[in-house]
Structures are given as structure tokens and as C-alpha cells.
């Protein structure tokens, strides 16, 4: 099964149909979300006492681009999180967490 993000990247003209916005607006939204994520991380880093070195730990299962695409697919199509998990190859819990984070 092809991920909606892969489909959008291969056929940018279909972005409006799948996620409700065109591909250029999607890329702009991704860049804004990545900036906001970096700001949040910087704020957390200011108040955090590190035990594990920076860069250590588990790597994220989804990129911010995938997370935003997941949110837009959910808002456009309203599938259950189990279906979103199947589409994006994550568990339903991770799909729900990603939706709540990027919402």
C-alpha cells in the first residue's frame, strides 16, 4: 500500500484531492511546523538537565512531513486511527500521538 505522502510527492497535482491543500502550501506548512518544532525543542533544552548525551535515545518513527500529512489526511477524510496507522505504517497509538502533536 502506498503512503499518501509518497503519492503526493510522486503526483503533486493530486495533493488537493488527498489532503485539501495544494502541494506548495503543504511544503510551506511543513517548513513552518519544523520551525515551530525547533523552537519547542530549544525551550525544552533550556530547562532540561541532561543524563543522556544530545542526539542519543530513540529516533522518531515519523518525520514532521509525515506527521503533517497524517493530520491533513485525518482532517480531510476522517478515517479511524487504525486505518491511518496502516496508511503511514505506524501503530494506531503512534498515529493518534502524531495527530495530537501536530494538531
PDB file of N, CA and C in Angstrom:
ATOM      1  N   UNK A   1       0.843  -1.168   0.000  1.00  0.00           N
ATOM      2  CA  UNK A   1       0.000   0.000   0.000  1.00  0.00           C
ATOM      3  C   UNK A   1       0.897   1.244   0.000  1.00  0.00           C
ATOM      4  N   UNK A   2       0.587   2.171  -0.860  1.00  0.00           N
ATOM      5  CA  UNK A   2       1.376   3.393  -0.981  1.00  0.00           C
ATOM      6  C   UNK A   2       0.920   4.411   0.057  1.00  0.00           C
ATOM      7  N   UNK A   3       1.869   4.984   0.740  1.00  0.00           N
ATOM      8  CA  UNK A   3       1.579   6.027   1.715  1.00  0.00           C
ATOM      9  C   UNK A   3       1.032   7.261   0.993  1.00  0.00           C
ATOM     10  N   UNK A   4       0.092   7.973   1.607  1.00  0.00           N
ATOM     11  CA  UNK A   4      -0.410   9.204   0.985  1.00  0.00           C
ATOM     12  C   UNK A   4       0.702  10.218   0.727  1.00  0.00           C
ATOM     13  N   UNK A   5       1.703  10.275   1.595  1.00  0.00           N
ATOM     14  CA  UNK A   5       2.805  11.210   1.391  1.00  0.00           C
ATOM     15  C   UNK A   5       3.598  10.847   0.145  1.00  0.00           C
ATOM     16  N   UNK A   6       3.867   9.566  -0.052  1.00  0.00           N
ATOM     17  CA  UNK A   6       4.588   9.122  -1.247  1.00  0.00           C
ATOM     18  C   UNK A   6       3.769   9.452  -2.483  1.00  0.00           C
ATOM     19  N   UNK A   7       2.466   9.214  -2.408  1.00  0.00           N
ATOM     20  CA  UNK A   7       1.576   9.504  -3.537  1.00  0.00           C
ATOM     21  C   UNK A   7       1.598  10.996  -3.870  1.00  0.00           C
ATOM     22  N   UNK A   8       1.576  11.834  -2.845  1.00  0.00           N
ATOM     23  CA  UNK A   8       1.592  13.284  -3.067  1.00  0.00           C
ATOM     24  C   UNK A   8       2.925  13.725  -3.663  1.00  0.00           C
ATOM     25  N   UNK A   9       4.025  13.141  -3.182  1.00  0.00           N
ATOM     26  CA  UNK A   9       5.330  13.525  -3.708  1.00  0.00           C
ATOM     27  C   UNK A   9       5.516  13.066  -5.157  1.00  0.00           C
ATOM     28  N   UNK A  10       4.935  11.915  -5.512  1.00  0.00           N
ATOM     29  CA  UNK A  10       5.036  11.431  -6.890  1.00  0.00           C
ATOM     30  C   UNK A  10       4.089  12.172  -7.823  1.00  0.00           C
ATOM     31  N   UNK A  11       2.932  12.570  -7.318  1.00  0.00           N
ATOM     32  CA  UNK A  11       1.918  13.247  -8.122  1.00  0.00           C
ATOM     33  C   UNK A  11       1.436  14.495  -7.374  1.00  0.00           C
ATOM     34  N   UNK A  12       2.204  15.579  -7.404  1.00  0.00           N
ATOM     35  CA  UNK A  12       1.839  16.774  -6.629  1.00  0.00           C
ATOM     36  C   UNK A  12       0.479  17.364  -7.010  1.00  0.00           C
ATOM     37  N   UNK A  13       0.029  17.121  -8.218  1.00  0.00           N
ATOM     38  CA  UNK A  13      -1.262  17.663  -8.632  1.00  0.00           C
ATOM     39  C   UNK A  13      -2.431  17.003  -7.888  1.00  0.00           C
ATOM     40  N   UNK A  14      -2.216  15.858  -7.265  1.00  0.00           N
ATOM     41  CA  UNK A  14      -3.266  15.172  -6.519  1.00  0.00           C
ATOM     42  C   UNK A  14      -3.314  15.577  -5.046  1.00  0.00           C
ATOM     43  N   UNK A  15      -2.465  16.477  -4.620  1.00  0.00           N
ATOM     44  CA  UNK A  15      -2.414  16.874  -3.208  1.00  0.00           C
ATOM     45  C   UNK A  15      -3.733  17.489  -2.764  1.00  0.00           C
ATOM     46  N   UNK A  16      -4.315  18.322  -3.593  1.00  0.00           N
ATOM     47  CA  UNK A  16      -5.575  18.986  -3.233  1.00  0.00           C
ATOM     48  C   UNK A  16      -6.670  17.948  -2.970  1.00  0.00           C
ATOM     49  N   UNK A  17      -6.693  16.900  -3.768  1.00  0.00           N
ATOM     50  CA  UNK A  17      -7.715  15.860  -3.612  1.00  0.00           C
ATOM     51  C   UNK A  17      -7.491  15.033  -2.345  1.00  0.00           C
ATOM     52  N   UNK A  18      -6.233  14.746  -2.031  1.00  0.00           N
ATOM     53  CA  UNK A  18      -5.942  13.871  -0.898  1.00  0.00           C
ATOM     54  C   UNK A  18      -5.933  14.582   0.452  1.00  0.00           C
ATOM     55  N   UNK A  19      -5.343  15.784   0.490  1.00  0.00           N
ATOM     56  CA  UNK A  19      -5.181  16.456   1.788  1.00  0.00           C
ATOM     57  C   UNK A  19      -5.888  17.811   1.886  1.00  0.00           C
ATOM     58  N   UNK A  20      -6.474  18.277   0.782  1.00  0.00           N
ATOM     59  CA  UNK A  20      -7.257  19.503   0.840  1.00  0.00           C
ATOM     60  C   UNK A  20      -6.510  20.784   0.557  1.00  0.00           C
ATOM     61  N   UNK A  21      -5.197  20.726   0.413  1.00  0.00           N
ATOM     62  CA  UNK A  21      -4.411  21.911   0.043  1.00  0.00           C
ATOM     63  C   UNK A  21      -3.452  21.526  -1.076  1.00  0.00           C
ATOM     64  N   UNK A  22      -2.991  22.524  -1.828  1.00  0.00           N
ATOM     65  CA  UNK A  22      -2.067  22.176  -2.913  1.00  0.00           C
ATOM     66  C   UNK A  22      -0.667  21.906  -2.372  1.00  0.00           C
ATOM     67  N   UNK A  23       0.177  21.366  -3.211  1.00  0.00           N
ATOM     68  CA  UNK A  23       1.494  20.880  -2.791  1.00  0.00           C
ATOM     69  C   UNK A  23       2.386  22.012  -2.269  1.00  0.00           C
ATOM     70  N   UNK A  24       2.333  23.174  -2.890  1.00  0.00           N
ATOM     71  CA  UNK A  24       3.162  24.296  -2.449  1.00  0.00           C
ATOM     72  C   UNK A  24       2.769  24.741  -1.042  1.00  0.00           C
ATOM     73  N   UNK A  25       1.468  24.795  -0.769  1.00  0.00           N
ATOM     74  CA  UNK A  25       1.016  25.163   0.574  1.00  0.00           C
ATOM     75  C   UNK A  25       1.403  24.085   1.592  1.00  0.00           C
ATOM     76  N   UNK A  26       1.375  22.842   1.164  1.00  0.00           N
ATOM     77  CA  UNK A  26       1.785  21.743   2.040  1.00  0.00           C
ATOM     78  C   UNK A  26       3.253  21.898   2.433  1.00  0.00           C
ATOM     79  N   UNK A  27       4.107  22.198   1.468  1.00  0.00           N
ATOM     80  CA  UNK A  27       5.534  22.377   1.770  1.00  0.00           C
ATOM     81  C   UNK A  27       5.759  23.571   2.685  1.00  0.00           C
ATOM     82  N   UNK A  28       5.010  24.650   2.473  1.00  0.00           N
ATOM     83  CA  UNK A  28       5.120  25.817   3.345  1.00  0.00           C
ATOM     84  C   UNK A  28       4.678  25.470   4.769  1.00  0.00           C
ATOM     85  N   UNK A  29       3.612  24.691   4.882  1.00  0.00           N
ATOM     86  CA  UNK A  29       3.121  24.260   6.189  1.00  0.00           C
ATOM     87  C   UNK A  29       4.152  23.387   6.893  1.00  0.00           C
ATOM     88  N   UNK A  30       4.809  22.513   6.156  1.00  0.00           N
ATOM     89  CA  UNK A  30       5.842  21.648   6.725  1.00  0.00           C
ATOM     90  C   UNK A  30       7.005  22.491   7.252  1.00  0.00           C
ATOM     91  N   UNK A  31       7.440  23.481   6.486  1.00  0.00           N
ATOM     92  CA  UNK A  31       8.562  24.306   6.943  1.00  0.00           C
ATOM     93  C   UNK A  31       8.188  25.095   8.196  1.00  0.00           C
ATOM     94  N   UNK A  32       6.958  25.606   8.255  1.00  0.00           N
ATOM     95  CA  UNK A  32       6.513  26.316   9.461  1.00  0.00           C
ATOM     96  C   UNK A  32       6.448  25.385  10.666  1.00  0.00           C
ATOM     97  N   UNK A  33       5.970  24.175  10.455  1.00  0.00           N
ATOM     98  CA  UNK A  33       5.881  23.213  11.555  1.00  0.00           C
ATOM     99  C   UNK A  33       7.265  22.810  12.042  1.00  0.00           C
ATOM    100  N   UNK A  34       8.216  22.648  11.134  1.00  0.00           N
ATOM    101  CA  UNK A  34       9.577  22.299  11.542  1.00  0.00           C
ATOM    102  C   UNK A  34      10.214  23.424  12.343  1.00  0.00           C
ATOM    103  N   UNK A  35       9.962  24.679  11.948  1.00  0.00           N
ATOM    104  CA  UNK A  35      10.474  25.811  12.722  1.00  0.00           C
ATOM    105  C   UNK A  35       9.870  25.828  14.121  1.00  0.00           C
ATOM    106  N   UNK A  36       8.565  25.601  14.190  1.00  0.00           N
ATOM    107  CA  UNK A  36       7.886  25.581  15.494  1.00  0.00           C
ATOM    108  C   UNK A  36       8.404  24.444  16.369  1.00  0.00           C
ATOM    109  N   UNK A  37       8.660  23.295  15.752  1.00  0.00           N
ATOM    110  CA  UNK A  37       9.205  22.157  16.493  1.00  0.00           C
ATOM    111  C   UNK A  37      10.585  22.486  17.055  1.00  0.00           C
ATOM    112  N   UNK A  38      11.426  23.141  16.262  1.00  0.00           N
ATOM    113  CA  UNK A  38      12.756  23.527  16.734  1.00  0.00           C
ATOM    114  C   UNK A  38      12.666  24.518  17.887  1.00  0.00           C
ATOM    115  N   UNK A  39      11.712  25.445  17.808  1.00  0.00           N
ATOM    116  CA  UNK A  39      11.516  26.396  18.903  1.00  0.00           C
ATOM    117  C   UNK A  39      11.098  25.677  20.183  1.00  0.00           C
ATOM    118  N   UNK A  40      10.174  24.717  20.057  1.00  0.00           N
ATOM    119  CA  UNK A  40       9.734  23.947  21.225  1.00  0.00           C
ATOM    120  C   UNK A  40      10.896  23.171  21.828  1.00  0.00           C
ATOM    121  N   UNK A  41      11.701  22.543  20.978  1.00  0.00           N
ATOM    122  CA  UNK A  41      12.844  21.772  21.456  1.00  0.00           C
ATOM    123  C   UNK A  41      13.851  22.678  22.152  1.00  0.00           C
ATOM    124  N   UNK A  42      14.087  23.868  21.612  1.00  0.00           N
ATOM    125  CA  UNK A  42      15.019  24.805  22.241  1.00  0.00           C
ATOM    126  C   UNK A  42      14.507  25.228  23.617  1.00  0.00           C
ATOM    127  N   UNK A  43      13.206  25.441  23.731  1.00  0.00           N
ATOM    128  CA  UNK A  43      12.609  25.810  25.014  1.00  0.00           C
ATOM    129  C   UNK A  43      12.754  24.676  26.023  1.00  0.00           C
ATOM    130  N   UNK A  44      12.555  23.449  25.581  1.00  0.00           N
ATOM    131  CA  UNK A  44      12.706  22.287  26.467  1.00  0.00           C
ATOM    132  C   UNK A  44      14.159  22.136  26.899  1.00  0.00           C
ATOM    133  N   UNK A  45      15.092  22.346  25.964  1.00  0.00           N
ATOM    134  CA  UNK A  45      16.521  22.196  26.254  1.00  0.00           C
ATOM    135  C   UNK A  45      17.002  23.194  27.304  1.00  0.00           C
ATOM    136  N   UNK A  46      16.408  24.396  27.318  1.00  0.00           N
ATOM    137  CA  UNK A  46      16.829  25.400  28.288  1.00  0.00           C
ATOM    138  C   UNK A  46      16.597  24.942  29.720  1.00  0.00           C
ATOM    139  N   UNK A  47      15.520  24.236  29.943  1.00  0.00           N
ATOM    140  CA  UNK A  47      15.124  23.860  31.299  1.00  0.00           C
ATOM    141  C   UNK A  47      15.459  22.416  31.649  1.00  0.00           C
ATOM    142  N   UNK A  48      16.135  21.714  30.760  1.00  0.00           N
ATOM    143  CA  UNK A  48      16.370  20.288  30.961  1.00  0.00           C
ATOM    144  C   UNK A  48      17.792  20.018  31.475  1.00  0.00           C
ATOM    145  N   UNK A  49      17.883  19.085  32.402  1.00  0.00           N
ATOM    146  CA  UNK A  49      19.175  18.599  32.860  1.00  0.00           C
ATOM    147  C   UNK A  49      19.412  17.282  32.154  1.00  0.00           C
ATOM    148  N   UNK A  50      20.480  17.200  31.383  1.00  0.00           N
ATOM    149  CA  UNK A  50      20.734  16.028  30.545  1.00  0.00           C
ATOM    150  C   UNK A  50      21.416  14.911  31.309  1.00  0.00           C
ATOM    151  N   UNK A  51      20.882  13.712  31.106  1.00  0.00           N
ATOM    152  CA  UNK A  51      21.525  12.497  31.593  1.00  0.00           C
ATOM    153  C   UNK A  51      22.153  11.779  30.410  1.00  0.00           C
ATOM    154  N   UNK A  52      21.412  11.781  29.308  1.00  0.00           N
ATOM    155  CA  UNK A  52      21.873  11.148  28.073  1.00  0.00           C
ATOM    156  C   UNK A  52      22.380  12.249  27.153  1.00  0.00           C
ATOM    157  N   UNK A  53      23.469  11.994  26.455  1.00  0.00           N
ATOM    158  CA  UNK A  53      24.056  12.992  25.562  1.00  0.00           C
ATOM    159  C   UNK A  53      23.077  13.381  24.467  1.00  0.00           C
ATOM    160  N   UNK A  54      23.179  14.624  24.008  1.00  0.00           N
ATOM    161  CA  UNK A  54      22.316  15.121  22.949  1.00  0.00           C
ATOM    162  C   UNK A  54      22.505  14.267  21.703  1.00  0.00           C
ATOM    163  N   UNK A  55      21.390  13.899  21.085  1.00  0.00           N
ATOM    164  CA  UNK A  55      21.440  13.040  19.913  1.00  0.00           C
ATOM    165  C   UNK A  55      21.269  11.573  20.247  1.00  0.00           C
ATOM    166  N   UNK A  56      21.316  11.235  21.526  1.00  0.00           N
ATOM    167  CA  UNK A  56      21.114   9.853  21.936  1.00  0.00           C
ATOM    168  C   UNK A  56      19.632   9.550  22.077  1.00  0.00           C
ATOM    169  N   UNK A  57      19.321   8.318  22.317  1.00  0.00           N
ATOM    170  CA  UNK A  57      17.928   7.928  22.502  1.00  0.00           C
ATOM    171  C   UNK A  57      17.298   7.420  21.220  1.00  0.00           C
ATOM    172  N   UNK A  58      16.020   7.141  21.310  1.00  0.00           N
ATOM    173  CA  UNK A  58      15.284   6.571  20.187  1.00  0.00           C
ATOM    174  C   UNK A  58      15.007   7.632  19.119  1.00  0.00           C
ATOM    175  N   UNK A  59      15.157   7.240  17.890  1.00  0.00           N
ATOM    176  CA  UNK A  59      14.869   8.134  16.770  1.00  0.00           C
ATOM    177  C   UNK A  59      13.359   8.138  16.512  1.00  0.00           C
ATOM    178  N   UNK A  60      12.817   9.251  16.046  1.00  0.00           N
ATOM    179  CA  UNK A  60      11.368   9.311  15.796  1.00  0.00           C
ATOM    180  C   UNK A  60      10.954   8.374  14.663  1.00  0.00           C
ATOM    181  N   UNK A  61       9.756   7.798  14.807  1.00  0.00           N
ATOM    182  CA  UNK A  61       9.250   6.889  13.786  1.00  0.00           C
ATOM    183  C   UNK A  61       8.723   7.638  12.571  1.00  0.00           C
ATOM    184  N   UNK A  62       8.270   8.873  12.787  1.00  0.00           N
ATOM    185  CA  UNK A  62       7.715   9.670  11.705  1.00  0.00           C
ATOM    186  C   UNK A  62       8.472  10.978  11.587  1.00  0.00           C
ATOM    187  N   UNK A  63       8.655  11.421  10.357  1.00  0.00           N
ATOM    188  CA  UNK A  63       9.210  12.753  10.156  1.00  0.00           C
ATOM    189  C   UNK A  63       8.088  13.766  10.351  1.00  0.00           C
ATOM    190  N   UNK A  64       8.451  15.014  10.473  1.00  0.00           N
ATOM    191  CA  UNK A  64       7.419  16.040  10.628  1.00  0.00           C
ATOM    192  C   UNK A  64       6.565  16.132   9.363  1.00  0.00           C
ATOM    193  N   UNK A  65       7.162  15.873   8.218  1.00  0.00           N
ATOM    194  CA  UNK A  65       6.412  15.891   6.962  1.00  0.00           C
ATOM    195  C   UNK A  65       5.338  14.808   6.962  1.00  0.00           C
ATOM    196  N   UNK A  66       5.695  13.618   7.438  1.00  0.00           N
ATOM    197  CA  UNK A  66       4.727  12.521   7.520  1.00  0.00           C
ATOM    198  C   UNK A  66       3.638  12.835   8.546  1.00  0.00           C
ATOM    199  N   UNK A  67       4.026  13.422   9.663  1.00  0.00           N
ATOM    200  CA  UNK A  67       3.056  13.759  10.699  1.00  0.00           C
ATOM    201  C   UNK A  67       2.044  14.787  10.234  1.00  0.00           C
ATOM    202  N   UNK A  68       2.516  15.782   9.512  1.00  0.00           N
ATOM    203  CA  UNK A  68       1.605  16.804   8.999  1.00  0.00           C
ATOM    204  C   UNK A  68       0.694  16.215   7.937  1.00  0.00           C
ATOM    205  N   UNK A  69       1.244  15.374   7.094  1.00  0.00           N
ATOM    206  CA  UNK A  69       0.421  14.710   6.084  1.00  0.00           C
ATOM    207  C   UNK A  69      -0.631  13.839   6.773  1.00  0.00           C
ATOM    208  N   UNK A  70      -0.257  13.142   7.826  1.00  0.00           N
ATOM    209  CA  UNK A  70      -1.201  12.326   8.588  1.00  0.00           C
ATOM    210  C   UNK A  70      -2.334  13.187   9.133  1.00  0.00           C
ATOM    211  N   UNK A  71      -2.008  14.331   9.705  1.00  0.00           N
ATOM    212  CA  UNK A  71      -3.032  15.231  10.243  1.00  0.00           C
ATOM    213  C   UNK A  71      -3.976  15.708   9.151  1.00  0.00           C
ATOM    214  N   UNK A  72      -3.413  16.093   8.014  1.00  0.00           N
ATOM    215  CA  UNK A  72      -4.246  16.607   6.930  1.00  0.00           C
ATOM    216  C   UNK A  72      -5.127  15.513   6.332  1.00  0.00           C
ATOM    217  N   UNK A  73      -4.602  14.300   6.217  1.00  0.00           N
ATOM    218  CA  UNK A  73      -5.419  13.181   5.734  1.00  0.00           C
ATOM    219  C   UNK A  73      -6.555  12.921   6.715  1.00  0.00           C
ATOM    220  N   UNK A  74      -6.249  12.951   8.005  1.00  0.00           N
ATOM    221  CA  UNK A  74      -7.294  12.731   9.004  1.00  0.00           C
ATOM    222  C   UNK A  74      -8.368  13.815   8.926  1.00  0.00           C
ATOM    223  N   UNK A  75      -7.953  15.067   8.861  1.00  0.00           N
ATOM    224  CA  UNK A  75      -8.921  16.160   8.833  1.00  0.00           C
ATOM    225  C   UNK A  75      -9.746  16.166   7.547  1.00  0.00           C
ATOM    226  N   UNK A  76      -9.165  15.711   6.457  1.00  0.00           N
ATOM    227  CA  UNK A  76      -9.872  15.693   5.172  1.00  0.00           C
ATOM    228  C   UNK A  76     -10.789  14.475   5.046  1.00  0.00           C
ATOM    229  N   UNK A  77     -10.304  13.289   5.425  1.00  0.00           N
ATOM    230  CA  UNK A  77     -11.016  12.046   5.160  1.00  0.00           C
ATOM    231  C   UNK A  77     -11.749  11.484   6.372  1.00  0.00           C
ATOM    232  N   UNK A  78     -11.309  11.814   7.602  1.00  0.00           N
ATOM    233  CA  UNK A  78     -11.854  11.310   8.862  1.00  0.00           C
ATOM    234  C   UNK A  78     -11.826   9.778   8.983  1.00  0.00           C
ATOM    235  N   UNK A  79     -10.692   9.129   8.658  1.00  0.00           N
ATOM    236  CA  UNK A  79     -10.619   7.678   8.892  1.00  0.00           C
ATOM    237  C   UNK A  79     -10.317   7.419  10.375  1.00  0.00           C
ATOM    238  N   UNK A  80     -10.523   6.187  10.814  1.00  0.00           N
ATOM    239  CA  UNK A  80     -10.157   5.851  12.183  1.00  0.00           C
ATOM    240  C   UNK A  80      -8.635   5.738  12.260  1.00  0.00           C
ATOM    241  N   UNK A  81      -8.102   5.803  13.463  1.00  0.00           N
ATOM    242  CA  UNK A  81      -6.645   5.820  13.625  1.00  0.00           C
ATOM    243  C   UNK A  81      -6.004   4.497  13.235  1.00  0.00           C
ATOM    244  N   UNK A  82      -6.747   3.414  13.281  1.00  0.00           N
ATOM    245  CA  UNK A  82      -6.203   2.135  12.814  1.00  0.00           C
ATOM    246  C   UNK A  82      -5.901   2.198  11.316  1.00  0.00           C
ATOM    247  N   UNK A  83      -6.796   2.816  10.554  1.00  0.00           N
ATOM    248  CA  UNK A  83      -6.579   2.963   9.112  1.00  0.00           C
ATOM    249  C   UNK A  83      -5.415   3.924   8.854  1.00  0.00           C
ATOM    250  N   UNK A  84      -5.347   5.012   9.602  1.00  0.00           N
ATOM    251  CA  UNK A  84      -4.218   5.937   9.459  1.00  0.00           C
ATOM    252  C   UNK A  84      -2.903   5.227   9.755  1.00  0.00           C
ATOM    253  N   UNK A  85      -2.900   4.401  10.782  1.00  0.00           N
ATOM    254  CA  UNK A  85      -1.696   3.636  11.110  1.00  0.00           C
ATOM    255  C   UNK A  85      -1.289   2.732   9.969  1.00  0.00           C
ATOM    256  N   UNK A  86      -2.255   2.092   9.337  1.00  0.00           N
ATOM    257  CA  UNK A  86      -1.949   1.241   8.185  1.00  0.00           C
ATOM    258  C   UNK A  86      -1.410   2.055   7.012  1.00  0.00           C
ATOM    259  N   UNK A  87      -2.014   3.209   6.766  1.00  0.00           N
ATOM    260  CA  UNK A  87      -1.576   4.046   5.642  1.00  0.00           C
ATOM    261  C   UNK A  87      -0.151   4.555   5.827  1.00  0.00           C
ATOM    262  N   UNK A  88       0.203   4.914   7.065  1.00  0.00           N
ATOM    263  CA  UNK A  88       1.508   5.508   7.328  1.00  0.00           C
ATOM    264  C   UNK A  88       2.487   4.531   7.967  1.00  0.00           C
ATOM    265  N   UNK A  89       2.098   3.276   8.081  1.00  0.00           N
ATOM    266  CA  UNK A  89       2.959   2.210   8.585  1.00  0.00           C
ATOM    267  C   UNK A  89       3.443   2.465  10.017  1.00  0.00           C
ATOM    268  N   UNK A  90       2.505   2.873  10.874  1.00  0.00           N
ATOM    269  CA  UNK A  90       2.762   3.036  12.303  1.00  0.00           C
ATOM    270  C   UNK A  90       1.586   2.423  13.056  1.00  0.00           C
ATOM    271  N   UNK A  91       1.705   2.306  14.358  1.00  0.00           N
ATOM    272  CA  UNK A  91       0.597   1.775  15.145  1.00  0.00           C
ATOM    273  C   UNK A  91      -0.504   2.830  15.265  1.00  0.00           C
ATOM    274  N   UNK A  92      -1.694   2.382  15.668  1.00  0.00           N
ATOM    275  CA  UNK A  92      -2.794   3.339  15.820  1.00  0.00           C
ATOM    276  C   UNK A  92      -2.498   4.340  16.926  1.00  0.00           C
ATOM    277  N   UNK A  93      -1.751   3.907  17.951  1.00  0.00           N
ATOM    278  CA  UNK A  93      -1.376   4.806  19.033  1.00  0.00           C
ATOM    279  C   UNK A  93      -0.414   5.886  18.543  1.00  0.00           C
ATOM    280  N   UNK A  94       0.577   5.485  17.725  1.00  0.00           N
ATOM    281  CA  UNK A  94       1.519   6.469  17.164  1.00  0.00           C
ATOM    282  C   UNK A  94       0.795   7.435  16.234  1.00  0.00           C
ATOM    283  N   UNK A  95      -0.178   6.937  15.472  1.00  0.00           N
ATOM    284  CA  UNK A  95      -0.962   7.808  14.590  1.00  0.00           C
ATOM    285  C   UNK A  95      -1.731   8.828  15.425  1.00  0.00           C
ATOM    286  N   UNK A  96      -2.334   8.380  16.519  1.00  0.00           N
ATOM    287  CA  UNK A  96      -3.065   9.282  17.395  1.00  0.00           C
ATOM    288  C   UNK A  96      -2.121  10.291  18.041  1.00  0.00           C
ATOM    289  N   UNK A  97      -0.961   9.829  18.501  1.00  0.00           N
ATOM    290  CA  UNK A  97       0.015  10.735  19.112  1.00  0.00           C
ATOM    291  C   UNK A  97       0.506  11.776  18.122  1.00  0.00           C
ATOM    292  N   UNK A  98       0.782  11.346  16.884  1.00  0.00           N
ATOM    293  CA  UNK A  98       1.252  12.283  15.856  1.00  0.00           C
ATOM    294  C   UNK A  98       0.169  13.310  15.552  1.00  0.00           C
ATOM    295  N   UNK A  99      -1.066  12.853  15.452  1.00  0.00           N
ATOM    296  CA  UNK A  99      -2.155  13.792  15.183  1.00  0.00           C
ATOM    297  C   UNK A  99      -2.263  14.823  16.295  1.00  0.00           C
ATOM    298  N   UNK A 100      -2.215  14.378  17.541  1.00  0.00           N
ATOM    299  CA  UNK A 100      -2.334  15.305  18.667  1.00  0.00           C
ATOM    300  C   UNK A 100      -1.133  16.229  18.774  1.00  0.00           C
ATOM    301  N   UNK A 101       0.052  15.782  18.383  1.00  0.00           N
ATOM    302  CA  UNK A 101       1.241  16.631  18.447  1.00  0.00           C
ATOM    303  C   UNK A 101       1.188  17.722  17.393  1.00  0.00           C
ATOM    304  N   UNK A 102       0.869  17.364  16.161  1.00  0.00           N
ATOM    305  CA  UNK A 102       0.895  18.340  15.073  1.00  0.00           C
ATOM    306  C   UNK A 102      -0.388  19.131  14.951  1.00  0.00           C
ATOM    307  N   UNK A 103      -1.398  18.745  15.678  1.00  0.00           N
ATOM    308  CA  UNK A 103      -2.664  19.485  15.654  1.00  0.00           C
ATOM    309  C   UNK A 103      -2.425  20.796  16.320  1.00  0.00           C
TER     310      UNK A 103
END
